[in-house]
């Protein structure tokens, strides 16, 4: 297993409890970061965006454009969120978050089954399999 997979496993384990519908979300470890890069991601700005809220969320936190979930993960790791609803117009993205939340061990197993050789030579093949679907479950998230 490569070092990047070990790091990725640790990251996924921390994020396996993110909420996608109203429910209490367990307190997460501080310093959580998104599991994926996302165009327009707010990882670098999450602290400043959180400061604009002027304190913790007293009800249910709604994130209608979750993207990489950077702001949610930051606020959750700071203890500023109890219940959350995460949403995005991209069904593949939401299926990925659901799979990580509901079946982190299955996602980790699928990640371990990915080719360990030079992925750059197989990128187009793997991308095509992802685009062809199915767009749910652990294999999709991996």
Short mmCIF file of N, CA and C in Angstrom, two decimals, residues 19-141:
data_model
loop_
_atom_site.label_atom_id
_atom_site.label_comp_id
_atom_site.label_asym_id
_atom_site.label_seq_id
_atom_site.Cartn_x
_atom_site.Cartn_y
_atom_site.Cartn_z
N UNK A 19 -22.95 14.59 7.77
CA UNK A 19 -24.39 14.45 7.63
C UNK A 19 -24.85 14.96 6.27
N UNK A 20 -25.82 14.30 5.70
CA UNK A 20 -26.40 14.74 4.45
C UNK A 20 -27.86 15.13 4.63
N UNK A 21 -28.41 14.82 5.77
CA UNK A 21 -29.78 15.21 6.10
C UNK A 21 -29.78 15.65 7.56
N UNK A 22 -30.88 16.26 8.02
CA UNK A 22 -30.87 16.76 9.40
C UNK A 22 -30.62 15.64 10.39
N UNK A 23 -29.56 15.73 11.10
CA UNK A 23 -29.24 14.79 12.16
C UNK A 23 -28.06 15.35 12.93
N UNK A 24 -27.92 14.87 14.13
CA UNK A 24 -26.76 15.27 14.92
C UNK A 24 -25.53 14.63 14.31
N UNK A 25 -24.47 15.39 14.22
CA UNK A 25 -23.23 14.91 13.64
C UNK A 25 -22.20 14.84 14.76
N UNK A 26 -21.55 13.70 14.95
CA UNK A 26 -20.55 13.61 16.02
C UNK A 26 -19.46 14.66 15.85
N UNK A 27 -18.90 15.10 16.96
CA UNK A 27 -17.80 16.06 16.90
C UNK A 27 -16.64 15.40 16.17
N UNK A 28 -16.08 16.12 15.21
CA UNK A 28 -15.00 15.60 14.40
C UNK A 28 -13.67 16.14 14.91
N UNK A 29 -12.59 15.51 14.47
CA UNK A 29 -11.26 15.97 14.86
C UNK A 29 -10.97 17.34 14.27
N UNK A 30 -10.26 18.17 15.03
CA UNK A 30 -9.91 19.51 14.57
C UNK A 30 -9.02 19.43 13.33
N UNK A 31 -9.11 20.44 12.51
CA UNK A 31 -8.25 20.51 11.34
C UNK A 31 -8.71 19.65 10.18
N UNK A 32 -9.98 19.28 10.14
CA UNK A 32 -10.48 18.44 9.05
C UNK A 32 -10.41 19.22 7.74
N UNK A 33 -10.07 18.49 6.69
CA UNK A 33 -10.00 19.08 5.36
C UNK A 33 -10.80 18.22 4.40
N UNK A 34 -11.24 18.79 3.28
CA UNK A 34 -12.03 18.02 2.31
C UNK A 34 -11.30 16.79 1.80
N UNK A 35 -12.07 15.77 1.41
CA UNK A 35 -11.47 14.55 0.88
C UNK A 35 -11.17 14.67 -0.60
N UNK A 36 -11.62 15.75 -1.25
CA UNK A 36 -11.36 15.93 -2.67
C UNK A 36 -11.14 17.40 -2.99
N UNK A 37 -10.45 17.61 -4.07
CA UNK A 37 -10.26 18.98 -4.58
C UNK A 37 -11.53 19.33 -5.35
N UNK A 38 -11.92 20.59 -5.27
CA UNK A 38 -13.15 20.99 -5.94
C UNK A 38 -12.96 22.37 -6.53
N UNK A 39 -13.40 22.54 -7.78
CA UNK A 39 -13.31 23.84 -8.43
C UNK A 39 -14.06 24.86 -7.58
N UNK A 40 -13.41 25.94 -7.24
CA UNK A 40 -14.04 26.97 -6.41
C UNK A 40 -14.08 26.59 -4.94
N UNK A 41 -13.32 25.57 -4.55
CA UNK A 41 -13.31 25.13 -3.16
C UNK A 41 -12.88 26.25 -2.22
N UNK A 42 -13.38 26.22 -1.01
CA UNK A 42 -13.15 27.28 -0.03
C UNK A 42 -12.21 26.86 1.10
N UNK A 43 -11.39 25.85 0.89
CA UNK A 43 -10.51 25.36 1.96
C UNK A 43 -9.68 26.47 2.57
N UNK A 44 -9.09 27.30 1.75
CA UNK A 44 -8.22 28.37 2.26
C UNK A 44 -9.00 29.49 2.93
N UNK A 45 -10.27 29.62 2.60
CA UNK A 45 -11.08 30.71 3.14
C UNK A 45 -12.04 30.25 4.23
N UNK A 46 -12.06 28.97 4.55
CA UNK A 46 -13.06 28.42 5.47
C UNK A 46 -13.08 29.15 6.81
N UNK A 47 -11.92 29.47 7.36
CA UNK A 47 -11.87 30.18 8.65
C UNK A 47 -12.49 31.55 8.56
N UNK A 48 -12.19 32.28 7.50
CA UNK A 48 -12.75 33.62 7.33
C UNK A 48 -14.26 33.56 7.09
N UNK A 49 -14.68 32.60 6.30
CA UNK A 49 -16.12 32.44 6.05
C UNK A 49 -16.83 32.08 7.35
N UNK A 50 -16.23 31.20 8.14
CA UNK A 50 -16.82 30.81 9.42
C UNK A 50 -16.95 32.02 10.34
N UNK A 51 -15.94 32.88 10.36
CA UNK A 51 -15.99 34.08 11.20
C UNK A 51 -17.17 34.98 10.84
N UNK A 52 -17.56 34.98 9.56
CA UNK A 52 -18.68 35.81 9.12
C UNK A 52 -20.00 35.36 9.75
N UNK A 53 -20.09 34.11 10.19
CA UNK A 53 -21.29 33.61 10.84
C UNK A 53 -21.44 34.17 12.26
N UNK A 54 -20.39 34.69 12.83
CA UNK A 54 -20.39 35.31 14.16
C UNK A 54 -20.89 34.35 15.24
N UNK A 55 -20.32 33.15 15.26
CA UNK A 55 -20.65 32.22 16.33
C UNK A 55 -21.18 30.90 15.83
N UNK A 56 -21.50 30.01 16.78
CA UNK A 56 -21.98 28.68 16.39
C UNK A 56 -23.39 28.72 15.83
N UNK A 57 -23.72 27.70 15.09
CA UNK A 57 -25.07 27.52 14.54
C UNK A 57 -25.96 27.03 15.68
N UNK A 58 -27.06 27.73 15.92
CA UNK A 58 -27.95 27.35 17.03
C UNK A 58 -29.07 26.40 16.59
N UNK A 59 -29.22 26.20 15.32
CA UNK A 59 -30.23 25.28 14.80
C UNK A 59 -29.58 24.30 13.86
N UNK A 60 -30.24 24.05 12.75
CA UNK A 60 -29.70 23.16 11.73
C UNK A 60 -28.91 23.99 10.73
N UNK A 61 -27.70 23.57 10.44
CA UNK A 61 -26.82 24.23 9.47
C UNK A 61 -27.17 23.71 8.08
N UNK A 62 -27.43 24.60 7.14
CA UNK A 62 -27.76 24.22 5.77
C UNK A 62 -26.63 24.65 4.85
N UNK A 63 -26.18 23.74 4.04
CA UNK A 63 -25.12 24.01 3.06
C UNK A 63 -25.67 23.61 1.69
N UNK A 64 -26.29 24.54 0.94
CA UNK A 64 -26.95 24.18 -0.31
C UNK A 64 -25.99 23.92 -1.47
N UNK A 65 -24.76 24.42 -1.37
CA UNK A 65 -23.78 24.25 -2.44
C UNK A 65 -22.51 23.66 -1.81
N UNK A 66 -22.57 22.43 -1.36
CA UNK A 66 -21.53 21.86 -0.50
C UNK A 66 -20.18 21.74 -1.18
N UNK A 67 -20.12 21.43 -2.46
CA UNK A 67 -18.83 21.28 -3.12
C UNK A 67 -17.95 20.31 -2.36
N UNK A 68 -16.79 20.77 -1.93
CA UNK A 68 -15.87 19.90 -1.19
C UNK A 68 -16.20 19.84 0.30
N UNK A 69 -17.18 20.60 0.74
CA UNK A 69 -17.61 20.66 2.14
C UNK A 69 -16.59 21.35 3.04
N UNK A 70 -15.73 22.18 2.49
CA UNK A 70 -14.67 22.81 3.27
C UNK A 70 -15.20 23.64 4.43
N UNK A 71 -16.22 24.46 4.19
CA UNK A 71 -16.75 25.32 5.25
C UNK A 71 -17.44 24.47 6.32
N UNK A 72 -18.25 23.51 5.89
CA UNK A 72 -18.90 22.61 6.84
C UNK A 72 -17.87 21.89 7.70
N UNK A 73 -16.86 21.30 7.08
CA UNK A 73 -15.85 20.54 7.82
C UNK A 73 -15.09 21.43 8.80
N UNK A 74 -14.79 22.65 8.39
CA UNK A 74 -14.10 23.57 9.29
C UNK A 74 -14.98 23.90 10.49
N UNK A 75 -16.22 24.30 10.21
CA UNK A 75 -17.11 24.69 11.31
C UNK A 75 -17.43 23.50 12.22
N UNK A 76 -17.59 22.31 11.65
CA UNK A 76 -17.86 21.12 12.44
C UNK A 76 -16.67 20.79 13.34
N UNK A 77 -15.48 20.87 12.78
CA UNK A 77 -14.28 20.54 13.57
C UNK A 77 -14.04 21.56 14.69
N UNK A 78 -14.60 22.75 14.54
CA UNK A 78 -14.48 23.79 15.57
C UNK A 78 -15.63 23.72 16.58
N UNK A 79 -16.51 22.74 16.42
CA UNK A 79 -17.64 22.58 17.34
C UNK A 79 -18.75 23.60 17.13
N UNK A 80 -18.84 24.15 15.94
CA UNK A 80 -19.83 25.20 15.64
C UNK A 80 -21.12 24.66 15.03
N UNK A 81 -21.18 23.36 14.78
CA UNK A 81 -22.35 22.75 14.14
C UNK A 81 -22.73 21.48 14.89
N UNK A 82 -24.05 21.34 15.13
CA UNK A 82 -24.55 20.11 15.72
C UNK A 82 -25.28 19.30 14.64
N UNK A 83 -26.33 19.88 14.06
CA UNK A 83 -27.08 19.21 12.99
C UNK A 83 -26.78 19.92 11.68
N UNK A 84 -26.79 19.15 10.58
CA UNK A 84 -26.48 19.74 9.29
C UNK A 84 -27.26 19.07 8.17
N UNK A 85 -27.54 19.87 7.14
CA UNK A 85 -28.10 19.38 5.89
C UNK A 85 -27.14 19.84 4.80
N UNK A 86 -26.54 18.86 4.10
CA UNK A 86 -25.61 19.18 3.02
C UNK A 86 -26.28 18.85 1.70
N UNK A 87 -26.12 19.72 0.71
CA UNK A 87 -26.75 19.51 -0.59
C UNK A 87 -25.87 20.07 -1.69
N UNK A 88 -26.05 19.55 -2.87
CA UNK A 88 -25.37 20.04 -4.06
C UNK A 88 -26.16 19.56 -5.27
N UNK A 89 -26.09 20.31 -6.36
CA UNK A 89 -26.80 19.92 -7.58
C UNK A 89 -26.13 18.74 -8.28
N UNK A 90 -24.89 18.41 -7.91
CA UNK A 90 -24.15 17.33 -8.54
C UNK A 90 -24.46 16.01 -7.84
N UNK A 91 -25.25 15.13 -8.48
CA UNK A 91 -25.63 13.87 -7.82
C UNK A 91 -24.44 12.94 -7.59
N UNK A 92 -23.43 12.98 -8.45
CA UNK A 92 -22.25 12.13 -8.26
C UNK A 92 -21.49 12.55 -7.02
N UNK A 93 -21.41 13.85 -6.79
CA UNK A 93 -20.72 14.35 -5.60
C UNK A 93 -21.47 13.91 -4.35
N UNK A 94 -22.78 14.08 -4.33
CA UNK A 94 -23.56 13.70 -3.15
C UNK A 94 -23.51 12.18 -2.93
N UNK A 95 -23.49 11.40 -4.01
CA UNK A 95 -23.36 9.95 -3.86
C UNK A 95 -22.01 9.59 -3.23
N UNK A 96 -20.98 10.34 -3.56
CA UNK A 96 -19.66 10.11 -2.96
C UNK A 96 -19.71 10.38 -1.46
N UNK A 97 -20.29 11.51 -1.06
CA UNK A 97 -20.39 11.82 0.37
C UNK A 97 -21.24 10.78 1.11
N UNK A 98 -22.35 10.34 0.48
CA UNK A 98 -23.18 9.32 1.12
C UNK A 98 -22.41 8.02 1.33
N UNK A 99 -21.65 7.62 0.32
CA UNK A 99 -20.88 6.38 0.43
C UNK A 99 -19.84 6.47 1.53
N UNK A 100 -19.16 7.61 1.63
CA UNK A 100 -18.15 7.79 2.68
C UNK A 100 -18.84 7.78 4.04
N UNK A 101 -19.96 8.45 4.15
CA UNK A 101 -20.69 8.49 5.42
C UNK A 101 -21.21 7.12 5.82
N UNK A 102 -21.81 6.40 4.86
CA UNK A 102 -22.54 5.17 5.18
C UNK A 102 -21.69 3.90 5.12
N UNK A 103 -20.61 3.92 4.35
CA UNK A 103 -19.83 2.69 4.15
C UNK A 103 -18.35 3.01 3.99
N UNK A 104 -17.77 3.67 4.98
CA UNK A 104 -16.37 4.07 4.86
C UNK A 104 -15.46 2.87 4.68
N UNK A 105 -15.75 1.75 5.34
CA UNK A 105 -14.91 0.56 5.18
C UNK A 105 -14.97 0.04 3.75
N UNK A 106 -16.16 0.07 3.15
CA UNK A 106 -16.29 -0.36 1.75
C UNK A 106 -15.53 0.56 0.81
N UNK A 107 -15.58 1.86 1.07
CA UNK A 107 -14.82 2.81 0.25
C UNK A 107 -13.33 2.54 0.39
N UNK A 108 -12.87 2.32 1.61
CA UNK A 108 -11.45 2.05 1.83
C UNK A 108 -11.02 0.76 1.13
N UNK A 109 -11.89 -0.25 1.17
CA UNK A 109 -11.57 -1.51 0.48
C UNK A 109 -11.47 -1.28 -1.02
N UNK A 110 -12.40 -0.51 -1.59
CA UNK A 110 -12.37 -0.22 -3.03
C UNK A 110 -11.13 0.60 -3.39
N UNK A 111 -10.73 1.50 -2.53
CA UNK A 111 -9.50 2.26 -2.78
C UNK A 111 -8.30 1.34 -2.80
N UNK A 112 -8.27 0.37 -1.89
CA UNK A 112 -7.16 -0.58 -1.85
C UNK A 112 -7.11 -1.45 -3.11
N UNK A 113 -8.27 -1.65 -3.75
CA UNK A 113 -8.33 -2.49 -4.94
C UNK A 113 -7.97 -1.74 -6.22
N UNK A 114 -7.85 -0.42 -6.15
CA UNK A 114 -7.44 0.34 -7.33
C UNK A 114 -6.01 -0.04 -7.71
N UNK A 115 -5.69 0.06 -8.99
CA UNK A 115 -4.33 -0.29 -9.41
C UNK A 115 -3.29 0.55 -8.67
N UNK A 116 -2.23 -0.10 -8.24
CA UNK A 116 -1.19 0.63 -7.52
C UNK A 116 -0.04 1.03 -8.43
N UNK A 117 -0.10 0.60 -9.70
CA UNK A 117 0.93 1.01 -10.63
C UNK A 117 0.74 2.49 -10.97
N UNK A 118 1.51 2.99 -11.86
CA UNK A 118 1.45 4.41 -12.21
C UNK A 118 0.06 4.76 -12.73
N UNK A 119 -0.74 5.43 -11.89
CA UNK A 119 -2.13 5.74 -12.23
C UNK A 119 -2.23 6.69 -13.42
N UNK A 120 -1.19 7.45 -13.69
CA UNK A 120 -1.24 8.40 -14.81
C UNK A 120 -1.45 7.68 -16.13
N UNK A 121 -0.94 6.46 -16.24
CA UNK A 121 -1.12 5.69 -17.47
C UNK A 121 -2.54 5.15 -17.58
N UNK A 122 -3.26 5.08 -16.48
CA UNK A 122 -4.61 4.50 -16.47
C UNK A 122 -5.69 5.53 -16.17
N UNK A 123 -5.33 6.79 -16.09
CA UNK A 123 -6.26 7.84 -15.69
C UNK A 123 -7.52 7.85 -16.56
N UNK A 124 -7.37 7.86 -17.88
CA UNK A 124 -8.55 7.94 -18.76
C UNK A 124 -9.46 6.73 -18.58
N UNK A 125 -8.89 5.55 -18.40
CA UNK A 125 -9.69 4.35 -18.17
C UNK A 125 -10.49 4.45 -16.87
N UNK A 126 -9.84 4.86 -15.81
CA UNK A 126 -10.51 4.98 -14.51
C UNK A 126 -11.57 6.08 -14.56
N UNK A 127 -11.26 7.20 -15.20
CA UNK A 127 -12.24 8.28 -15.34
C UNK A 127 -13.46 7.82 -16.13
N UNK A 128 -13.24 7.05 -17.19
CA UNK A 128 -14.37 6.55 -17.99
C UNK A 128 -15.25 5.61 -17.17
N UNK A 129 -14.62 4.72 -16.37
CA UNK A 129 -15.41 3.82 -15.51
C UNK A 129 -16.23 4.64 -14.52
N UNK A 130 -15.64 5.69 -13.96
CA UNK A 130 -16.36 6.56 -13.03
C UNK A 130 -17.55 7.22 -13.73
N UNK A 131 -17.32 7.76 -14.91
CA UNK A 131 -18.39 8.45 -15.64
C UNK A 131 -19.49 7.50 -16.10
N UNK A 132 -19.14 6.25 -16.39
CA UNK A 132 -20.13 5.28 -16.85
C UNK A 132 -21.05 4.80 -15.73
N UNK A 133 -20.58 4.89 -14.49
CA UNK A 133 -21.41 4.50 -13.35
C UNK A 133 -21.17 3.07 -12.94
N UNK A 134 -21.91 2.56 -11.98
CA UNK A 134 -23.04 3.23 -11.33
C UNK A 134 -22.56 4.38 -10.45
N UNK A 135 -23.46 5.29 -10.19
CA UNK A 135 -23.11 6.51 -9.44
C UNK A 135 -23.59 6.44 -8.01
N UNK A 136 -23.27 5.35 -7.36
CA UNK A 136 -23.62 5.18 -5.95
C UNK A 136 -22.70 4.11 -5.36
N UNK A 137 -22.62 4.08 -4.09
CA UNK A 137 -21.88 3.03 -3.39
C UNK A 137 -20.40 3.29 -3.26
N UNK A 138 -19.76 2.34 -2.60
CA UNK A 138 -18.34 2.48 -2.26
C UNK A 138 -17.44 2.56 -3.48
N UNK A 139 -17.71 1.74 -4.51
CA UNK A 139 -16.86 1.75 -5.70
C UNK A 139 -16.89 3.12 -6.37
N UNK A 140 -18.05 3.74 -6.41
CA UNK A 140 -18.17 5.08 -6.99
C UNK A 140 -17.35 6.09 -6.20
N UNK A 141 -17.43 6.03 -4.89
CA UNK A 141 -16.72 6.98 -4.05
C UNK A 141 -15.21 6.81 -4.16
#
